Short mmCIF file of C-alpha atoms and ligand atoms in Angstrom, two decimals:
data_model
loop_
_atom_site.label_atom_id
_atom_site.label_comp_id
_atom_site.label_asym_id
_atom_site.label_seq_id
_atom_site.Cartn_x
_atom_site.Cartn_y
_atom_site.Cartn_z
CA MET A 1 112.06 234.06 -179.41
CA ALA A 2 109.03 232.36 -180.85
CA THR A 3 106.35 231.36 -178.39
CA SER A 4 106.01 227.62 -178.09
CA PRO A 5 102.76 226.17 -179.42
CA ILE A 6 101.88 224.97 -175.92
CA THR A 7 102.06 228.34 -174.16
CA ALA A 8 100.43 230.00 -177.18
CA ARG A 9 97.34 227.84 -176.88
CA PRO A 10 94.43 230.07 -175.87
CA PRO A 11 92.64 229.28 -172.63
CA ALA A 12 89.49 227.19 -172.93
CA PRO A 13 86.47 229.40 -173.63
CA PRO A 14 84.30 230.02 -170.58
CA LEU A 15 81.21 227.83 -170.44
CA PRO A 16 77.78 229.40 -170.23
CA PRO A 17 76.75 230.06 -166.63
CA GLY A 18 75.02 227.10 -165.03
CA ALA A 19 75.98 224.72 -167.84
CA PRO A 20 75.93 221.15 -166.53
CA LEU A 21 79.18 219.38 -167.26
CA ARG A 22 80.38 215.84 -167.68
CA ALA A 23 82.79 214.27 -165.23
CA GLY A 24 86.34 215.50 -165.32
CA SER A 25 85.51 219.04 -166.40
CA VAL A 26 84.69 220.30 -162.89
CA PRO A 27 85.76 219.02 -159.48
CA GLN A 28 83.23 216.44 -158.30
CA THR A 29 82.77 214.55 -155.09
CA PHE A 30 81.71 210.95 -154.67
CA GLN A 31 80.45 210.42 -151.14
CA ASN A 32 78.44 207.69 -149.43
CA PRO A 33 78.53 208.11 -145.66
CA THR A 34 76.45 205.01 -144.82
CA ARG A 35 78.04 201.77 -143.64
CA VAL A 36 76.34 198.90 -145.53
CA ILE A 37 76.01 195.47 -143.90
CA THR A 38 74.71 192.61 -146.05
CA GLY A 39 73.90 188.95 -145.57
CA GLU A 40 71.19 186.51 -144.55
CA GLY A 41 70.03 187.26 -141.01
CA CYS A 42 72.11 190.45 -140.60
CA ALA A 43 69.06 192.16 -138.99
CA ALA A 44 70.08 190.37 -135.80
CA GLU A 45 73.15 192.65 -135.70
CA VAL A 46 71.01 195.75 -135.02
CA GLY A 47 71.05 195.29 -131.22
CA PRO A 48 74.84 194.95 -130.86
CA HIS A 49 75.44 197.95 -133.15
CA ALA A 50 72.92 200.06 -131.19
CA ALA A 51 74.59 199.01 -127.92
CA ARG A 52 78.01 199.94 -129.32
CA LEU A 53 76.66 203.47 -129.88
CA GLY A 54 75.56 203.55 -126.24
CA ALA A 55 71.82 203.69 -127.02
CA THR A 56 69.47 202.52 -124.27
CA ARG A 57 66.11 203.69 -125.77
CA VAL A 58 65.42 203.02 -129.45
CA MET A 59 62.35 203.92 -131.52
CA VAL A 60 61.61 201.50 -134.37
CA VAL A 61 59.68 203.17 -137.23
CA SER A 62 57.59 200.97 -139.50
CA ASP A 63 54.17 200.64 -141.16
CA PRO A 64 51.12 198.54 -140.25
CA GLY A 65 51.64 196.00 -143.08
CA ILE A 66 55.25 195.34 -142.08
CA VAL A 67 54.21 194.91 -138.44
CA ARG A 68 51.37 192.50 -139.43
CA ALA A 69 53.94 190.46 -141.38
CA GLY A 70 56.01 190.20 -138.17
CA ILE A 71 59.10 191.65 -139.82
CA PRO A 72 60.21 193.97 -136.96
CA THR A 73 60.19 191.07 -134.45
CA ALA A 74 63.78 189.94 -135.16
CA ILE A 75 64.99 193.53 -134.84
CA LEU A 76 63.09 194.19 -131.59
CA ASP A 77 64.38 190.86 -130.20
CA SER A 78 67.92 191.81 -131.12
CA LEU A 79 67.58 195.19 -129.33
CA HIS A 80 65.94 193.62 -126.24
CA SER A 81 68.66 190.98 -126.00
CA CYS A 82 71.15 193.84 -125.62
CA GLY A 83 69.13 195.33 -122.75
CA ILE A 84 67.73 198.16 -124.90
CA GLU A 85 64.20 199.52 -124.37
CA THR A 86 62.14 199.96 -127.53
CA LEU A 87 59.11 201.85 -128.83
CA LEU A 88 57.46 200.63 -132.03
CA TYR A 89 55.97 203.52 -134.05
CA SER A 90 54.00 201.86 -136.85
CA HIS A 91 51.71 204.55 -138.31
CA VAL A 92 53.74 205.16 -141.48
CA GLU A 93 51.60 205.47 -144.61
CA PRO A 94 52.53 205.70 -148.31
CA ASP A 95 53.52 209.18 -149.57
CA PRO A 96 54.05 210.31 -145.95
CA ARG A 97 52.84 213.79 -145.05
CA ILE A 98 54.50 216.46 -142.90
CA GLU A 99 51.87 215.86 -140.18
CA LEU A 100 52.95 212.22 -139.88
CA VAL A 101 56.55 213.26 -139.27
CA ASP A 102 55.36 215.67 -136.53
CA GLU A 103 53.47 212.79 -134.89
CA ALA A 104 56.50 210.48 -135.06
CA LEU A 105 58.70 213.23 -133.59
CA LYS A 106 56.33 213.67 -130.65
CA ALA A 107 56.40 209.91 -130.02
CA TYR A 108 60.23 209.92 -130.15
CA ARG A 109 60.51 212.85 -127.72
CA ASP A 110 57.87 211.51 -125.29
CA PHE A 111 59.74 208.19 -125.24
CA GLY A 112 63.14 209.84 -124.78
CA GLY A 113 64.59 208.06 -127.81
CA GLU A 114 68.34 208.08 -128.52
CA LEU A 115 68.40 206.20 -131.84
CA ILE A 116 65.86 205.54 -134.62
CA VAL A 117 65.70 202.26 -136.53
CA ALA A 118 63.64 202.36 -139.74
CA VAL A 119 62.17 199.08 -140.95
CA GLY A 120 60.23 199.30 -144.18
CA GLY A 121 60.13 200.69 -147.69
CA GLY A 122 61.02 204.22 -148.73
CA SER A 123 58.11 205.76 -146.80
CA ALA A 124 59.17 204.33 -143.41
CA ILE A 125 62.81 205.28 -143.98
CA ASP A 126 61.80 208.78 -145.13
CA VAL A 127 59.60 209.33 -142.04
CA ALA A 128 62.40 208.05 -139.79
CA THR A 129 64.99 210.29 -141.46
CA ALA A 130 62.75 213.38 -141.34
CA THR A 131 62.05 212.63 -137.65
CA ALA A 132 65.79 212.30 -136.99
CA ILE A 133 66.36 215.70 -138.66
CA LEU A 134 63.64 217.42 -136.61
CA ALA A 135 64.93 215.79 -133.41
CA THR A 136 67.99 218.07 -133.57
CA ASN A 137 66.84 220.98 -135.76
CA PRO A 138 64.01 223.43 -134.95
CA GLY A 139 62.06 223.07 -138.23
CA PRO A 140 59.45 223.38 -139.64
CA LEU A 141 60.37 220.57 -142.03
CA ARG A 142 59.57 222.38 -145.29
CA THR A 143 62.18 225.07 -144.49
CA TYR A 144 64.82 222.39 -145.08
CA GLU A 145 63.67 221.73 -148.68
CA GLY A 146 66.70 221.72 -150.97
CA TRP A 147 70.34 220.79 -150.41
CA GLU A 148 72.12 221.16 -147.02
CA LYS A 149 69.51 223.49 -145.51
CA PHE A 150 69.61 222.19 -141.92
CA ALA A 151 72.57 222.81 -139.59
CA ASN A 152 72.73 220.05 -136.99
CA ALA A 153 73.53 216.36 -137.48
CA PRO A 154 70.25 214.40 -137.17
CA ALA A 155 69.61 211.84 -134.42
CA PRO A 156 71.43 208.56 -135.19
CA LEU A 157 69.56 206.36 -137.64
CA PHE A 158 69.77 202.75 -138.83
CA ALA A 159 67.75 201.57 -141.83
CA LEU A 160 66.55 198.10 -142.87
CA PRO A 161 64.81 198.03 -146.28
CA THR A 162 61.85 195.67 -146.75
CA THR A 163 61.40 196.46 -150.45
CA VAL A 164 63.86 196.29 -153.35
CA GLY A 165 63.71 199.79 -154.78
CA THR A 166 64.15 203.14 -153.10
CA ALA A 167 67.62 202.64 -151.60
CA ALA A 168 66.50 205.20 -148.99
CA GLU A 169 68.76 203.20 -146.65
CA VAL A 170 71.82 204.86 -148.22
CA THR A 171 70.61 207.99 -150.00
CA PRO A 172 71.04 211.49 -148.57
CA PHE A 173 67.52 212.46 -149.75
CA VAL A 174 64.16 212.48 -147.96
CA VAL A 175 60.89 212.90 -149.88
CA ILE A 176 57.88 214.14 -147.89
CA THR A 177 54.45 215.25 -149.15
CA ASP A 178 53.10 218.72 -148.40
CA ALA A 179 49.44 217.65 -148.72
CA ALA A 180 48.05 221.19 -148.59
CA ALA A 181 50.26 222.24 -151.52
CA LYS A 182 49.85 218.86 -153.32
CA PHE A 183 53.66 218.84 -153.61
CA LYS A 184 56.35 216.28 -152.81
CA PHE A 185 59.43 218.11 -151.60
CA THR A 186 62.96 216.79 -151.20
CA ILE A 187 65.40 217.45 -148.38
CA GLY A 188 68.99 216.51 -149.13
CA SER A 189 72.22 216.49 -147.15
CA PRO A 190 75.04 213.98 -146.64
CA LYS A 191 74.09 214.27 -142.96
CA ALA A 192 70.64 212.82 -143.78
CA ALA A 193 72.00 209.43 -144.91
CA PRO A 194 71.52 206.68 -142.28
CA LEU A 195 74.53 205.66 -140.20
CA ILE A 196 74.15 201.96 -140.98
CA ALA A 197 72.06 200.10 -143.59
CA PHE A 198 71.36 196.40 -142.98
CA LEU A 199 70.48 194.55 -146.22
CA ASP A 200 68.93 191.34 -144.90
CA PRO A 201 67.33 189.29 -147.71
CA PHE A 202 65.11 187.52 -145.15
CA LEU A 203 63.25 190.84 -144.74
CA VAL A 204 62.24 190.92 -148.42
CA LEU A 205 61.53 187.22 -148.82
CA GLY A 206 57.85 186.72 -149.72
CA LEU A 207 57.33 190.32 -150.88
CA PRO A 208 54.12 190.40 -153.01
CA PRO A 209 55.10 190.17 -156.72
CA SER A 210 53.38 193.47 -157.58
CA ILE A 211 55.49 195.29 -154.93
CA THR A 212 58.67 193.54 -156.09
CA ALA A 213 57.87 194.59 -159.68
CA SER A 214 57.14 198.24 -158.89
CA THR A 215 59.98 198.80 -156.41
CA ALA A 216 62.54 197.02 -158.59
CA MET A 217 61.45 199.20 -161.53
CA ASP A 218 62.11 202.23 -159.30
CA ALA A 219 65.61 200.83 -158.72
CA LEU A 220 66.18 200.15 -162.42
CA THR A 221 65.07 203.73 -163.13
CA HIS A 222 67.58 205.02 -160.55
CA ALA A 223 70.37 203.09 -162.27
CA ILE A 224 69.43 204.16 -165.82
CA GLU A 225 68.88 207.83 -164.90
CA SER A 226 72.12 207.91 -162.89
CA TYR A 227 74.02 206.43 -165.84
CA THR A 228 72.73 209.08 -168.25
CA SER A 229 72.81 212.01 -165.76
CA LEU A 230 75.05 214.91 -166.76
CA LEU A 231 76.63 214.62 -163.29
CA SER A 232 77.72 210.99 -163.77
CA THR A 233 81.36 210.14 -163.04
CA PRO A 234 83.43 207.05 -163.81
CA ILE A 235 82.80 205.92 -160.21
CA SER A 236 79.01 206.30 -160.40
CA GLU A 237 78.89 204.85 -163.92
CA GLY A 238 80.46 201.57 -162.83
CA MET A 239 77.93 201.29 -160.04
CA ALA A 240 74.97 202.23 -162.25
CA LEU A 241 75.89 199.62 -164.91
CA GLN A 242 76.39 196.93 -162.26
CA ALA A 243 72.99 197.80 -160.78
CA ILE A 244 71.33 197.57 -164.22
CA ARG A 245 72.95 194.14 -164.73
CA MET A 246 71.92 192.79 -161.32
CA ILE A 247 68.35 194.09 -161.46
CA SER A 248 67.85 192.85 -165.04
CA THR A 249 69.28 189.45 -164.10
CA HIS A 250 67.06 188.89 -161.06
CA ILE A 251 63.83 190.83 -161.55
CA ARG A 252 61.84 188.20 -163.48
CA ALA A 253 62.72 185.34 -161.13
CA ALA A 254 61.97 187.48 -158.06
CA VAL A 255 58.53 188.49 -159.39
CA ALA A 256 57.81 184.89 -160.41
CA ASN A 257 58.66 183.52 -156.97
CA PRO A 258 59.20 185.87 -154.01
CA ARG A 259 60.72 182.99 -152.02
CA ASN A 260 63.67 182.81 -154.42
CA LEU A 261 66.38 183.94 -151.98
CA THR A 262 69.09 184.40 -154.64
CA ALA A 263 66.85 186.58 -156.81
CA MET A 264 65.49 188.66 -153.91
CA ASN A 265 69.01 189.19 -152.51
CA GLY A 266 70.25 190.16 -155.99
CA LEU A 267 67.51 192.78 -156.30
CA LEU A 268 68.11 194.09 -152.76
CA ILE A 269 71.81 194.61 -153.44
CA GLY A 270 71.27 195.84 -157.02
CA ALA A 271 68.80 198.47 -155.75
CA ASN A 272 71.28 199.53 -153.08
CA ILE A 273 74.10 199.96 -155.61
CA ALA A 274 71.76 202.05 -157.79
CA GLY A 275 71.13 204.20 -154.71
CA LEU A 276 74.85 204.69 -154.09
CA ALA A 277 75.20 205.83 -157.71
CA PHE A 278 72.26 208.24 -157.89
CA SER A 279 73.05 209.76 -154.48
CA ASN A 280 75.97 211.37 -156.27
CA THR A 281 74.48 212.09 -159.72
CA ARG A 282 70.82 212.86 -159.08
CA LEU A 283 68.33 211.43 -161.60
CA GLY A 284 66.50 212.89 -164.61
CA ASN A 285 63.18 213.51 -166.34
CA VAL A 286 61.64 210.21 -165.21
CA HIS A 287 61.78 211.15 -161.53
CA ALA A 288 60.92 214.78 -162.29
CA THR A 289 57.66 213.63 -163.94
CA ALA A 290 56.96 210.75 -161.52
CA HIS A 291 56.79 212.85 -158.33
CA PRO A 292 53.79 214.95 -159.51
CA LEU A 293 52.01 211.69 -160.49
CA GLY A 294 52.36 210.62 -156.84
CA ALA A 295 51.35 214.00 -155.42
CA PHE A 296 48.34 214.56 -157.74
CA TRP A 297 47.09 211.01 -158.34
CA LYS A 298 48.68 208.86 -155.62
CA ILE A 299 50.27 206.62 -158.26
CA PRO A 300 52.88 204.47 -156.48
CA HIS A 301 56.36 205.85 -157.11
CA GLY A 302 57.70 202.71 -158.82
CA ILE A 303 54.70 202.47 -161.17
CA ALA A 304 54.90 206.18 -162.07
CA ASN A 305 58.61 205.74 -162.89
CA ALA A 306 58.03 202.53 -164.84
CA ILE A 307 55.37 204.15 -167.04
CA MET A 308 57.44 207.28 -167.74
CA LEU A 309 60.78 205.45 -168.19
CA PRO A 310 60.51 204.20 -171.82
CA HIS A 311 59.10 207.54 -173.01
CA VAL A 312 61.93 209.51 -171.39
CA MET A 313 64.56 207.04 -172.67
CA GLU A 314 63.21 207.44 -176.22
CA PHE A 315 63.37 211.24 -175.77
CA ASN A 316 66.92 211.06 -174.35
CA ALA A 317 68.28 208.64 -176.97
CA LEU A 318 69.06 211.58 -179.24
CA ALA A 319 71.34 213.09 -176.57
CA CYS A 320 73.26 210.00 -175.43
CA PRO A 321 72.87 207.13 -177.93
CA LEU A 322 76.09 205.37 -176.86
CA ARG A 323 75.04 205.31 -173.22
CA MET A 324 71.69 203.84 -174.28
CA VAL A 325 73.50 201.11 -176.22
CA GLU A 326 75.52 200.32 -173.07
CA ILE A 327 72.29 200.17 -171.03
CA ALA A 328 70.81 197.77 -173.61
CA GLN A 329 73.94 195.62 -173.31
CA ALA A 330 73.76 195.62 -169.49
CA MET A 331 70.14 194.48 -169.81
CA GLY A 332 71.29 191.52 -171.88
CA GLU A 333 70.35 192.82 -175.35
CA PRO A 334 72.55 191.47 -178.18
CA VAL A 335 73.74 194.87 -179.42
CA ALA A 336 77.42 194.01 -179.93
CA GLY A 337 78.35 194.38 -183.59
CA MET A 338 75.03 195.93 -184.55
CA SER A 339 76.70 198.87 -186.32
CA MET A 340 78.70 196.36 -188.40
CA ALA A 341 75.38 194.86 -189.45
CA GLY A 342 74.19 198.21 -190.83
CA THR A 343 72.18 199.35 -187.80
CA THR A 344 72.53 203.03 -186.90
CA GLU A 345 73.66 204.08 -183.45
CA HIS A 346 70.20 205.53 -182.77
CA GLU A 347 68.51 202.25 -183.74
CA ALA A 348 70.87 200.35 -181.42
CA ALA A 349 70.10 202.85 -178.64
CA LEU A 350 66.38 202.19 -179.01
CA ARG A 351 67.03 198.52 -178.17
CA ALA A 352 67.30 199.70 -174.54
CA VAL A 353 63.80 201.21 -174.78
CA GLY A 354 62.47 197.97 -176.28
CA ALA A 355 64.13 195.93 -173.51
CA VAL A 356 62.47 198.07 -170.82
CA ARG A 357 59.03 197.84 -172.52
CA ARG A 358 59.30 194.05 -172.86
CA LEU A 359 60.39 193.64 -169.24
CA GLU A 360 57.52 195.81 -167.97
CA THR A 361 54.94 193.80 -169.94
CA GLU A 362 56.35 190.51 -168.64
CA ILE A 363 56.26 191.58 -164.96
CA GLY A 364 52.77 193.10 -165.20
CA ILE A 365 53.44 196.86 -165.03
CA PRO A 366 50.49 198.90 -166.40
CA ALA A 367 51.42 200.58 -169.67
CA ARG A 368 49.38 203.78 -169.56
CA LEU A 369 48.63 206.57 -167.08
CA GLY A 370 45.11 206.77 -168.54
CA ASP A 371 44.39 203.27 -167.19
CA LEU A 372 45.23 204.49 -163.65
CA GLY A 373 42.68 207.31 -163.61
CA VAL A 374 45.01 210.21 -164.46
CA ASP A 375 43.00 213.07 -165.98
CA ARG A 376 44.55 214.82 -168.99
CA ALA A 377 43.40 218.17 -167.56
CA SER A 378 46.02 217.90 -164.78
CA ILE A 379 48.95 217.64 -167.20
CA PRO A 380 49.82 221.38 -167.37
CA ASP A 381 49.89 221.65 -163.54
CA MET A 382 51.93 218.44 -163.20
CA ALA A 383 54.34 219.66 -165.88
CA ALA A 384 54.79 222.98 -164.04
CA ASP A 385 55.69 221.05 -160.85
CA ALA A 386 57.98 218.67 -162.76
CA MET A 387 59.94 221.67 -164.05
CA LYS A 388 60.67 222.69 -160.42
CA SER A 389 62.60 219.43 -159.92
CA ALA A 390 66.38 219.66 -159.66
CA ASN A 391 66.48 216.54 -161.87
CA ILE A 392 65.47 218.48 -165.01
CA ALA A 393 68.76 220.40 -165.25
CA ILE A 394 70.90 217.26 -165.25
CA ASN A 395 68.76 215.25 -167.69
CA PRO A 396 71.02 214.53 -170.69
CA ARG A 397 68.64 216.18 -173.18
CA LEU A 398 67.74 219.82 -172.56
CA THR A 399 64.03 219.85 -171.71
CA THR A 400 61.31 222.51 -172.02
CA ILE A 401 57.94 222.48 -170.27
CA ASN A 402 56.24 221.71 -173.61
CA GLU A 403 58.40 218.60 -173.94
CA ILE A 404 57.41 217.52 -170.40
CA ILE A 405 53.75 218.00 -171.41
CA ARG A 406 54.37 215.87 -174.50
CA LEU A 407 56.02 213.13 -172.39
CA TYR A 408 52.97 213.02 -170.09
CA GLU A 409 50.63 212.91 -173.10
CA GLN A 410 52.57 210.05 -174.68
CA ALA A 411 52.34 208.16 -171.38
CA MET A 412 48.54 208.62 -171.20
FE1 FE2 B 1 62.88 206.64 -157.10
#
């Protein structure tokens, strides 16, 4: 009897080892363990939620600027009104170092803390998360670099973002600087994501326009890199596109007037959605090249991303032109029907790059690394560190170290 065409079909050829695959070709997980609470004034819910967990001593982690602005007051009041004792640890600095986490841990242990509440931007939430990890795991911190390297569930953690970018309030990643090695390392685990994120737009109202611009560009970069990541899935893609739409819709109005509640709330939620997406897909060459710019030259994370973003998008357009067209569309570019009008797919894809460049000029992002004091001589060392990033392997276009060097040079 003749073999049917179906059973005669040869098995699919094995893929090269380590080949990154698109969604559907390998089993993939979409996981976001954090409960997200949104709404004006939701910071007042921190106390009742802490009490429900049975906490009686809570350490609030923040930075001096946030404390000067009086932002933690509502949260401390909410905890006190539930009969909870608090300790305010407010020494967080940008690009937090390992030593700072050790100091925060000592404060938490001396106080006898049972829950940590982070109030701030990515740095405060990263310090709080790293402290929560070390509260239940022996350390040292750098031994947990990588994915799922620590065993015990961290101390319970709530997070309240005061910027509109990092989405550290929902991501399972912590970025800490090893100052001696001039290296920013990442610790990742689903266990590292906060228990509850409170997105209260009152906490970001009045954010200085330069901080809104740089942190929102970090968020837009998360959304774009998640959308083009080789690990993207239909679930993450929907979130990434929605984040691109929301951030593009609100970013100009929020930079123009930080008291615009609708715009600031739109950015806060858009950045959070981008975080939910990239938690599951990782990022790409923009973040791989931005971290060394922070470690070597202290360039704020959002600015480093914003400067690298159009160069990497131009580089990636060859690999995923259709996705770039969809990004352009989500940013409000009139790309529909362009191919009918004789425009090539690649030309349409580059509309996304143009949209990003135009936006960055309008909101006052510096265009060149050279203007921020970056020395060309550091490029080979930065490129070597960028290549160590786990984001390189899932960038849509295969990337060599020479191409990373070229991207840095273009951005100079
Ligand atoms: Fe980022």
